Amino acid sequence: MGLAALGEKARLAGIVLTIWPRAVWRRLAALAGLPREVARRTPDKLLIAPHDLRTTDPTRAAEIYAGTFSLAGRVLETKGGSPFLAAAPSEEWADALHGFAWLRHLRAADTTLARANGRALVNEWIGLRGGPAQSAHKPEVAARRLISWFCHAPLILDGADRAFYRRFLKSATRQTRRLERMFHQTPDGLPRLTAAAALAYAGLCLSGEARLLRTASKRLSQELERQILPDGGHVSRNPAALVGALLDLLPLRQAFTARNAPPPQTLLSAIDRMMPMLRFFRHGDGEFAQFNGAGPTSFDLIATALAYDDARGAPVEDAQYSGYQRLAAADGLVIIDAGPPPPFDVSQQAHAGCLSFEFSAGEERVIVNCGSPRFQGGDWFAAGRATAAHSTATIGEVSSCRFTSAGLRRVSGARVLAGPSAATARRERSGDRIGVVASHDGYATRFGVVHERSLWLAHDGLSLTGEDVFRRVEGSRSQSDTAVALRFHLHPSVRATLRDDGHGALLALPSGTTWMFSTADATVSIEESVYLSDARGPRRSEQLVIRASVRATPRIAWSLEAVDEAAYGRSARLPTASTLFGPPPQTA
């Protein structure tokens, strides 16, 4: 057994010893319901109700009143029963139900019936203490519930009698105390940041909670310093995490102002750094680049967050801390994943997409990654994490990262166990071009190969040239000629047709413009693909694929240039995940 294999087994053993006690503790806490309460007084009143920035749909109020709960892509009809006692159609649905974010739809309806319905559902939850569902007692769900209750207190308490008011305050206080005790059991990453924000909300909203506000502000500062990187990216490397965090942090900043309390400087600084990163990941059509778990883009939520950006700072080009690079010239835009996987504890949604890129021309996206479906779980979610679902190179038909096995997945989620450890990137200029030269060693252990990619964008944005180099690691024992597949996934709106010589393809965009993809080093094929990050579900698309081998073709140069050609259309059935990507990414 090689040293690399022994090292990986030792790392796996260390991970098990780290996550298993946490999982056992969370399970015991869930089975025990609400732990022993601390004898502390209940606050006398709510002082403020922060603003919820998330999009509302008042028509949903009638559905909820009728007992129809459409959450997390699933629908449940209560048929007169309690939603908190019903069998949840999915864990995500249960999390959304007990998180109470749907109260915003009732508040948007602004009717006496909606207010009474919201109050009745909250009162029912308090009486059941969440019911038997484990989701009700997850700290991350409790955090979302507290934020929702505080933000929508006017809906819940308008017209309520004194007895219900006291009951509501007592429950909110009890949940806050429990969240304080369970804070470090909250899953790392955005869930823990949400928990820190929820405690700060509680300190601001509940009367007489100066001590809580001090400790919560300190915790929030610690999480922001740890999770929001110097360039404004999130430690999970998921672009969508920025939107979720800002939708909680922006109203929190306003809440400090409303209470005449100075917000932590770390909060102000984090928001200022995150805003330009929102623009960093946006294509010309407003969609987010699809890296590391980013799913369908919520245009309204991004626009809402950006409306609070007073500085209007330009996006950075070199986001080295987050592991991304950006090339922008005229209407051309290239966004590149040039970083290693995020730390194990925050890699639940990370992808094996190192050196993948996306390219857009104006408001039209041309080359993309497959992305992630709106909701986790299932074959499509797992398939979207594979290297083959990204516009980069796969070697030996496997992914550049390995994910935890089914056994560990039950307690830790499908996290990244191993992947590129040395990912480098440098920016260059050559004449009228700007470029990035990046590399990663994700295939060095298994195949003795390092992948290096160069991308160059012309100053007019009308030409993108690239070169992929596969270098043998000095001293590597691997002598076999390894297969390489270079993939360029196309946006569903793009239609491709092969050139007669087989060394390229014409790409027709909806606007009628055409781009020519060319390579002299190998032949190009058009294969089926799928775009997962569509709000309506997976959409059929195409991909350009160059197949070669490390020994025969260690260097592949290619180009993408705008030309004047007519567009054409094509349609076909949506393929399956196994057809496109083969077996799921390797686990250990």
XYZ file of C-alpha atoms in Angstrom:
588
model
C 0.000 0.000 0.000
C 1.458 3.386 -1.013
C 2.094 6.299 1.281
C -0.705 8.275 -0.366
C -3.220 5.509 0.313
C -2.056 5.193 3.921
C -2.339 8.945 4.346
C -5.864 8.939 2.970
C -6.913 6.115 5.309
C -5.443 8.000 8.268
C -7.349 11.130 7.222
C -10.552 9.116 6.889
C -10.069 7.683 10.396
C -9.524 11.178 11.765
C -12.683 12.420 10.061
C -14.722 9.576 11.554
C -13.413 10.338 15.053
C -14.303 13.990 14.545
C -17.797 13.785 13.070
C -19.187 10.719 14.835
C -19.427 12.288 18.333
C -21.115 15.339 16.807
C -23.653 13.171 15.008
C -24.392 11.119 18.144
C -24.877 14.298 20.158
C -27.266 15.761 17.573
C -29.274 12.537 17.475
C -29.545 12.325 21.276
C -30.555 15.959 21.461
C -33.244 15.398 18.833
C -34.584 12.287 20.586
C -34.687 14.133 23.888
C -36.689 16.959 22.359
C -35.923 20.263 24.018
C -33.126 19.896 26.584
C -33.307 21.110 30.180
C -34.292 24.747 30.303
C -32.210 27.348 32.074
C -34.171 29.172 34.759
C -34.133 32.712 33.431
C -36.878 35.239 33.173
C -38.960 35.678 30.063
C -38.566 39.071 28.361
C -41.499 41.452 28.781
C -41.906 42.410 25.143
C -40.575 42.502 21.621
C -38.800 45.734 20.839
C -38.477 45.624 17.048
C -39.499 43.478 14.081
C -36.685 43.329 11.474
C -37.496 43.451 7.784
C -37.532 40.211 5.771
C -35.942 40.765 2.357
C -37.056 37.499 0.802
C -39.587 37.487 -2.019
C -43.254 37.113 -1.103
C -46.241 35.693 -2.944
C -49.572 36.687 -1.353
C -51.444 34.068 -3.400
C -49.682 31.406 -1.336
C -51.673 32.555 1.719
C -54.877 31.002 0.379
C -53.091 27.697 -0.268
C -51.733 27.591 3.274
C -55.181 28.386 4.706
C -56.567 25.485 2.658
C -53.915 23.165 4.143
C -51.677 22.991 1.067
C -48.018 23.404 1.936
C -45.807 23.668 -1.145
C -42.244 23.701 0.185
C -38.835 22.613 -1.090
C -40.268 21.285 -4.343
C -42.844 19.041 -2.641
C -46.533 19.520 -1.870
C -48.467 18.150 1.103
C -52.232 18.353 1.644
C -53.029 18.291 5.365
C -56.733 17.520 4.792
C -57.678 19.253 8.004
C -54.863 17.801 10.061
C -51.825 19.452 11.541
C -48.893 19.950 9.141
C -46.588 19.443 12.122
C -47.915 15.904 12.687
C -48.084 14.860 9.037
C -45.524 12.572 7.421
C -43.130 14.895 5.614
C -42.608 14.123 1.883
C -38.892 14.939 2.265
C -36.423 16.102 4.887
C -35.982 19.401 3.062
C -39.760 19.900 3.145
C -39.798 19.301 6.907
C -36.915 21.730 7.415
C -38.787 24.395 5.439
C -42.035 23.788 7.337
C -40.449 24.103 10.766
C -38.337 27.050 9.625
C -41.515 29.156 9.151
C -40.024 31.254 6.333
C -43.400 30.777 4.605
C -44.949 33.236 7.099
C -43.813 35.985 4.733
C -46.493 34.949 2.234
C -49.215 35.288 4.875
C -47.900 38.691 5.872
C -47.851 39.799 2.246
C -51.547 38.924 1.938
C -52.218 41.448 4.745
C -55.705 40.168 5.568
C -57.389 39.422 8.876
C -57.729 35.789 7.804
C -54.026 35.483 6.973
C -53.028 36.980 10.322
C -55.352 34.640 12.215
C -54.071 31.647 10.236
C -50.447 32.543 10.900
C -51.121 33.003 14.618
C -53.004 29.694 14.795
C -50.179 27.775 13.127
C -47.556 29.305 15.420
C -49.751 28.572 18.433
C -50.164 24.983 17.274
C -46.402 24.563 16.878
C -45.830 25.970 20.380
C -48.388 23.552 21.838
C -46.754 20.586 20.112
C -43.233 21.931 20.693
C -42.666 21.160 17.053
C -44.158 17.700 17.125
C -42.255 14.461 16.622
C -40.223 15.537 13.572
C -36.472 15.688 14.136
C -36.326 18.666 11.788
C -38.101 20.813 14.379
C -35.183 20.457 16.779
C -32.246 20.933 14.423
C -30.344 24.032 15.538
C -30.108 25.361 11.986
C -33.881 25.015 11.570
C -34.490 26.619 14.968
C -32.328 29.544 13.855
C -34.407 30.047 10.718
C -37.601 29.752 12.779
C -36.489 32.407 15.260
C -35.553 34.822 12.478
C -38.923 34.210 10.800
C -40.852 34.708 14.037
C -39.044 37.941 14.877
C -39.390 39.357 11.357
C -43.065 38.483 11.110
C -44.080 39.226 14.683
C -46.536 41.917 13.444
C -48.400 39.191 11.533
C -48.369 36.767 14.482
C -49.150 39.214 17.294
C -51.553 41.639 15.625
C -54.884 41.062 17.353
C -53.463 38.502 19.805
C -54.521 38.491 23.433
C -52.117 38.928 26.346
C -51.980 35.180 27.065
C -50.815 34.327 23.557
C -48.332 37.215 23.582
C -46.722 35.797 26.732
C -46.796 32.279 25.337
C -45.084 33.432 22.159
C -42.367 35.266 24.097
C -41.810 32.280 26.380
C -41.401 29.905 23.417
C -39.096 32.274 21.543
C -36.971 32.703 24.673
C -36.818 28.962 25.308
C -35.741 28.308 21.736
C -33.124 31.054 21.970
C -31.645 29.514 25.124
C -31.549 26.107 23.473
C -29.892 27.509 20.352
C -27.247 29.105 22.579
C -26.483 25.688 24.096
C -26.596 23.862 20.751
C -24.725 26.489 18.747
C -21.557 24.460 18.241
C -23.621 21.430 17.184
C -24.955 23.404 14.228
C -23.475 22.171 10.919
C -20.518 24.291 9.932
C -20.738 26.849 7.183
C -23.825 28.871 6.306
C -26.090 27.027 8.835
C -23.807 28.067 11.702
C -23.583 31.616 10.401
C -27.402 31.683 10.320
C -27.477 30.457 13.926
C -25.104 33.248 14.982
C -27.295 35.784 13.187
C -30.445 34.372 14.834
C -28.960 34.838 18.309
C -28.075 38.436 17.418
C -31.660 38.960 16.198
C -32.913 37.618 19.529
C -30.625 39.933 21.498
C -31.945 42.905 19.545
C -35.629 41.979 19.431
C -36.238 40.681 22.963
C -36.288 43.182 25.805
C -33.724 42.975 28.576
C -31.256 40.840 26.618
C -28.134 42.999 26.800
C -26.005 40.040 27.884
C -27.283 37.899 25.030
C -26.625 40.702 22.552
C -23.017 41.030 23.708
C -22.291 37.307 23.466
C -24.229 36.946 20.209
C -22.354 39.853 18.628
C -19.064 38.225 19.613
C -20.120 34.885 18.129
C -21.335 36.558 14.965
C -18.026 38.379 14.590
C -16.102 35.144 15.033
C -18.163 33.353 12.379
C -17.909 36.240 9.929
C -14.140 36.407 10.348
C -13.894 32.671 9.780
C -16.434 32.222 6.990
C -16.258 35.412 4.909
C -12.896 35.436 3.181
C -10.778 38.563 2.620
C -11.986 38.878 -0.987
C -15.647 38.547 0.083
C -16.265 34.936 -0.922
C -17.725 32.331 1.400
C -15.511 29.605 2.822
C -17.715 26.923 1.205
C -16.810 28.375 -2.245
C -20.511 28.263 -3.135
C -21.486 31.544 -4.851
C -25.119 31.120 -3.751
C -24.050 31.171 -0.087
C -23.361 34.896 -0.475
C -26.990 35.606 -1.327
C -28.340 33.548 1.580
C -25.978 35.202 4.042
C -26.674 38.748 2.866
C -30.443 38.291 3.117
C -29.948 37.707 6.854
C -27.073 40.111 7.482
C -28.536 43.192 5.779
C -31.714 43.309 7.936
C -29.544 42.538 10.966
C -27.453 45.617 10.229
C -30.658 47.654 10.054
C -31.845 46.126 13.337
C -28.725 47.352 15.135
C -29.459 50.840 13.824
C -33.101 50.626 14.907
C -31.981 49.782 18.445
C -29.347 52.549 18.446
C -26.742 49.880 19.048
C -23.414 49.991 17.203
C -23.175 46.981 14.865
C -19.987 44.917 15.032
C -17.365 46.282 12.682
C -16.892 42.753 11.338
C -20.531 42.783 10.195
C -20.106 46.038 8.290
C -16.810 44.929 6.792
C -18.161 41.522 5.736
C -21.135 43.081 3.932
C -18.861 45.547 2.149
C -16.627 42.701 0.917
C -19.481 40.415 -0.110
C -21.287 42.909 -2.331
C -18.570 43.087 -5.040
C -18.382 39.286 -5.016
C -22.053 39.132 -5.961
C -21.110 40.999 -9.126
C -18.034 38.806 -9.593
C -20.185 35.713 -10.160
C -22.890 37.332 -12.325
C -23.009 36.822 -16.069
C -24.384 39.435 -18.437
C -27.876 37.948 -18.222
C -27.848 38.241 -14.419
C -27.398 34.518 -13.778
C -24.826 33.262 -11.317
C -21.927 31.124 -12.475
C -22.519 27.475 -11.627
C -19.769 26.386 -9.262
C -19.721 24.342 -6.052
C -23.432 23.961 -5.436
C -24.866 27.146 -6.927
C -28.301 26.383 -8.335
C -31.018 28.364 -10.111
C -30.507 32.108 -9.780
C -33.146 34.138 -7.934
C -32.944 37.404 -9.837
C -35.220 39.217 -7.406
C -33.180 38.191 -4.364
C -29.890 39.225 -5.957
C -31.387 42.534 -7.070
C -32.715 43.099 -3.557
C -29.307 42.450 -2.013
C -27.515 44.667 -4.525
C -29.968 47.497 -3.849
C -28.295 47.842 -0.439
C -24.837 48.247 -1.978
C -24.048 51.903 -1.450
C -20.458 51.671 -2.644
C -21.288 49.942 -5.941
C -17.769 48.515 -5.898
C -16.460 46.911 -9.064
C -15.989 43.140 -8.839
C -12.486 41.946 -8.106
C -10.708 40.102 -10.914
C -8.373 37.953 -8.838
C -10.360 36.303 -6.014
C -7.393 34.261 -4.841
C -8.766 33.584 -1.347
C -11.983 32.159 -2.784
C -10.111 30.320 -5.540
C -11.734 32.035 -8.537
C -10.488 34.136 -11.447
C -12.396 36.520 -13.718
C -11.494 37.731 -17.216
C -13.650 40.557 -18.563
C -13.173 42.463 -21.826
C -15.912 44.354 -23.675
C -18.903 41.935 -23.733
C -16.794 38.836 -23.105
C -16.674 37.330 -19.610
C -14.846 34.244 -18.337
C -15.200 32.968 -14.748
C -12.772 30.231 -13.692
C -12.665 27.851 -10.739
C -8.951 27.827 -9.910
C -9.072 26.700 -6.290
C -8.908 23.479 -4.258
C -12.009 22.036 -2.567
C -13.230 23.879 0.529
C -12.428 22.506 4.003
C -14.050 19.159 4.793
C -16.572 20.583 7.306
C -18.081 22.978 4.733
C -17.866 20.783 1.630
C -21.395 19.333 1.683
C -22.195 20.969 -1.661
C -18.700 21.268 -3.152
C -18.069 20.033 -6.686
C -15.118 18.332 -8.352
C -14.801 21.146 -10.884
C -11.283 22.506 -10.503
C -10.158 24.408 -13.649
C -13.693 24.483 -15.039
C -14.877 27.766 -16.527
C -17.949 29.540 -17.852
C -18.041 31.991 -20.758
C -20.692 34.515 -21.705
C -20.945 37.025 -24.532
C -23.012 40.010 -23.487
C -26.323 38.729 -22.174
C -25.872 35.260 -23.665
C -24.154 32.431 -21.853
C -22.235 30.119 -24.143
C -20.156 27.656 -22.099
C -21.426 26.675 -18.658
C -21.181 23.980 -16.015
C -24.162 21.699 -15.447
C -24.748 23.205 -11.986
C -27.024 21.890 -9.246
C -30.772 21.304 -9.066
C -32.765 23.573 -6.775
C -33.086 20.916 -4.091
C -30.454 18.481 -2.881
C -30.645 14.714 -3.033
C -31.216 12.301 -5.867
C -29.174 11.231 -8.852
C -29.002 14.666 -10.478
C -27.517 16.311 -7.396
C -24.776 13.673 -7.154
C -24.135 13.714 -10.910
C -23.775 17.488 -10.963
C -20.842 17.247 -8.543
C -18.779 15.040 -10.875
C -15.902 16.495 -12.865
C -17.642 15.307 -16.036
C -20.476 17.763 -15.292
C -18.050 20.675 -15.623
C -16.320 22.409 -18.515
C -12.887 21.023 -17.768
C -10.833 17.854 -18.304
C -11.499 14.437 -16.789
C -8.666 11.930 -16.672
C -9.247 8.200 -16.551
C -13.023 8.796 -16.605
C -13.054 9.662 -12.876
C -13.552 12.858 -10.907
C -10.714 14.947 -9.524
C -12.306 14.728 -6.046
C -13.473 11.793 -3.953
C -16.549 12.063 -1.766
C -17.434 10.321 1.487
C -19.082 6.917 1.233
C -22.716 6.109 2.004
C -21.890 5.129 5.585
C -20.253 8.432 6.455
C -22.762 10.329 4.336
C -25.560 9.454 6.754
C -23.857 11.384 9.549
C -21.756 13.954 7.717
C -23.323 14.462 4.314
C -21.531 13.794 1.030
C -18.416 15.834 1.725
C -15.134 16.006 -0.155
C -12.718 13.437 1.238
C -9.824 14.044 -1.158
C -9.093 16.295 -4.105
C -6.604 18.806 -5.472
C -4.233 19.947 -2.741
C -2.089 22.199 -4.907
C -4.178 24.497 -7.120
C -2.316 27.483 -8.500
C -3.285 30.428 -10.691
C -1.469 33.436 -12.059
C -2.712 36.276 -14.203
C -0.839 37.450 -17.295
C -1.086 40.006 -20.079
C 0.204 39.500 -23.580
C -0.367 42.186 -26.157
C -4.067 42.806 -26.452
C -5.035 39.743 -24.394
C -5.528 39.039 -20.695
C -5.110 35.526 -19.385
C -4.973 33.098 -16.494
C -2.624 30.133 -16.237
C -3.810 27.625 -13.610
C -3.112 24.052 -12.604
C -4.217 21.372 -10.129
C -2.883 18.039 -8.887
C -6.183 16.253 -8.347
C -5.077 13.415 -10.654
C -1.447 13.250 -9.516
C -1.888 10.440 -6.969
C -3.952 8.110 -9.164
C -2.518 8.806 -12.602
C 0.680 10.771 -12.043
C -0.670 13.686 -14.097
C -1.017 17.400 -13.359
C -3.584 19.346 -15.389
C -2.590 22.849 -16.468
C -4.988 25.171 -18.286
C -4.348 28.547 -19.924
C -7.240 30.826 -20.897
C -6.775 34.061 -22.880
C -9.506 36.606 -23.656
C -8.994 39.195 -26.410
C -9.466 42.880 -25.557
C -12.594 43.055 -27.751
C -14.174 40.049 -26.002
C -14.688 38.273 -29.332
C -12.001 35.623 -28.996
C -11.216 33.134 -26.240
C -8.231 30.852 -26.678
C -7.193 28.033 -24.402
C -4.590 25.360 -23.958
C -4.801 22.276 -21.763
C -1.549 20.578 -20.833
C -1.216 17.231 -19.074
C 2.179 16.952 -17.425
C 3.592 13.750 -16.002
C 4.601 14.064 -12.351
C 8.310 13.488 -11.983
C 8.964 10.139 -10.302
C 5.397 8.913 -10.816
C 4.997 5.121 -11.010
C 2.046 5.362 -13.396
C 3.259 4.452 -16.893
C -0.052 3.648 -18.610
C -1.442 5.909 -21.325
C -4.400 7.516 -19.574
C -7.545 8.628 -21.396
C -8.513 12.295 -21.319
C -11.896 13.881 -22.048
C -12.026 17.641 -22.461
C -15.609 18.875 -22.063
C -17.283 22.176 -22.947
C -20.904 22.135 -21.754
C -23.148 24.475 -23.728
C -26.004 26.531 -22.380
C -29.384 25.012 -23.361
C -30.094 27.974 -25.658
C -26.952 27.251 -27.733
C -27.113 24.867 -30.698
C -24.015 23.210 -32.108
C -23.160 21.654 -35.477
C -19.876 19.962 -36.340
C -17.568 21.311 -38.986
C -16.923 19.045 -41.957
C -13.300 18.451 -40.961
C -14.266 17.272 -37.465
C -11.894 19.738 -35.821
C -14.496 22.169 -34.586
C -18.114 23.199 -34.342
C -20.348 26.178 -35.032
C -22.280 27.426 -31.994
C -25.495 29.275 -32.781
C -26.783 31.687 -30.115
C -30.410 32.853 -29.783
C -29.485 36.379 -30.913
C -28.411 35.001 -34.284
C -24.691 35.401 -33.657
C -22.414 32.412 -34.167
C -19.179 31.345 -32.535
C -16.617 28.979 -33.983
C -14.967 26.413 -31.723
C -11.749 25.017 -33.221
C -8.848 22.739 -32.347
C -6.077 21.389 -34.544
C -4.864 18.795 -32.050
C -7.821 16.358 -31.970
C -11.314 15.753 -33.283
C -14.422 17.206 -31.675
C -17.691 15.407 -31.014
C -21.097 16.705 -29.930
C -22.677 14.729 -27.100
C -25.742 15.063 -24.917
C -25.600 17.097 -21.747
C -28.056 18.548 -19.253
C -28.351 21.889 -17.524
C -29.449 21.309 -13.927
C -29.660 24.890 -12.658
C -32.940 25.822 -14.250
C -35.859 26.833 -12.036
C -38.134 24.555 -14.076
C -35.934 21.497 -13.626
C -33.216 19.801 -15.711
C -33.037 20.971 -19.344
C -31.551 19.137 -22.274
C -28.351 20.641 -23.666
C -25.227 19.673 -25.597
C -21.524 19.483 -24.927
C -18.429 19.566 -27.102
C -16.032 16.764 -26.187
C -12.405 16.229 -27.187
C -11.146 12.729 -26.424
C -7.437 12.011 -26.391
C -4.754 10.403 -24.224
C -2.019 11.826 -22.041
C 0.820 10.158 -23.961
C -0.484 10.745 -27.477
C -1.820 14.268 -26.948
C -0.251 15.879 -23.877
C -1.189 19.356 -25.117
C -4.520 20.445 -26.607
C -4.958 23.984 -27.918
C -8.400 25.302 -28.826
C -10.156 28.574 -29.600
C -13.621 30.106 -29.534
C -14.216 33.065 -31.843
C -17.244 35.057 -32.920
C -18.189 34.674 -36.597
C -21.119 35.684 -38.757
C -23.238 32.590 -39.306
C -26.959 31.783 -39.161
C -28.375 29.929 -36.188
C -30.352 26.711 -36.304
C -32.387 24.659 -33.787
C -32.484 21.103 -32.603
C -34.527 19.176 -30.008
C -34.217 15.809 -28.335
C -35.226 13.954 -25.213
C -33.603 14.774 -21.876
C -30.939 12.126 -21.124
C -30.525 10.385 -17.782
C -27.824 11.111 -15.212
C -26.191 7.706 -15.682
C -26.123 8.135 -19.473
C -24.260 11.429 -19.235
C -21.873 10.916 -16.365
C -21.647 7.171 -15.736
C -21.397 6.045 -12.131
C -21.499 8.618 -9.300
C -18.231 10.234 -8.169
C -15.888 7.895 -6.317
C -16.378 7.570 -2.576
C -14.267 6.267 0.223
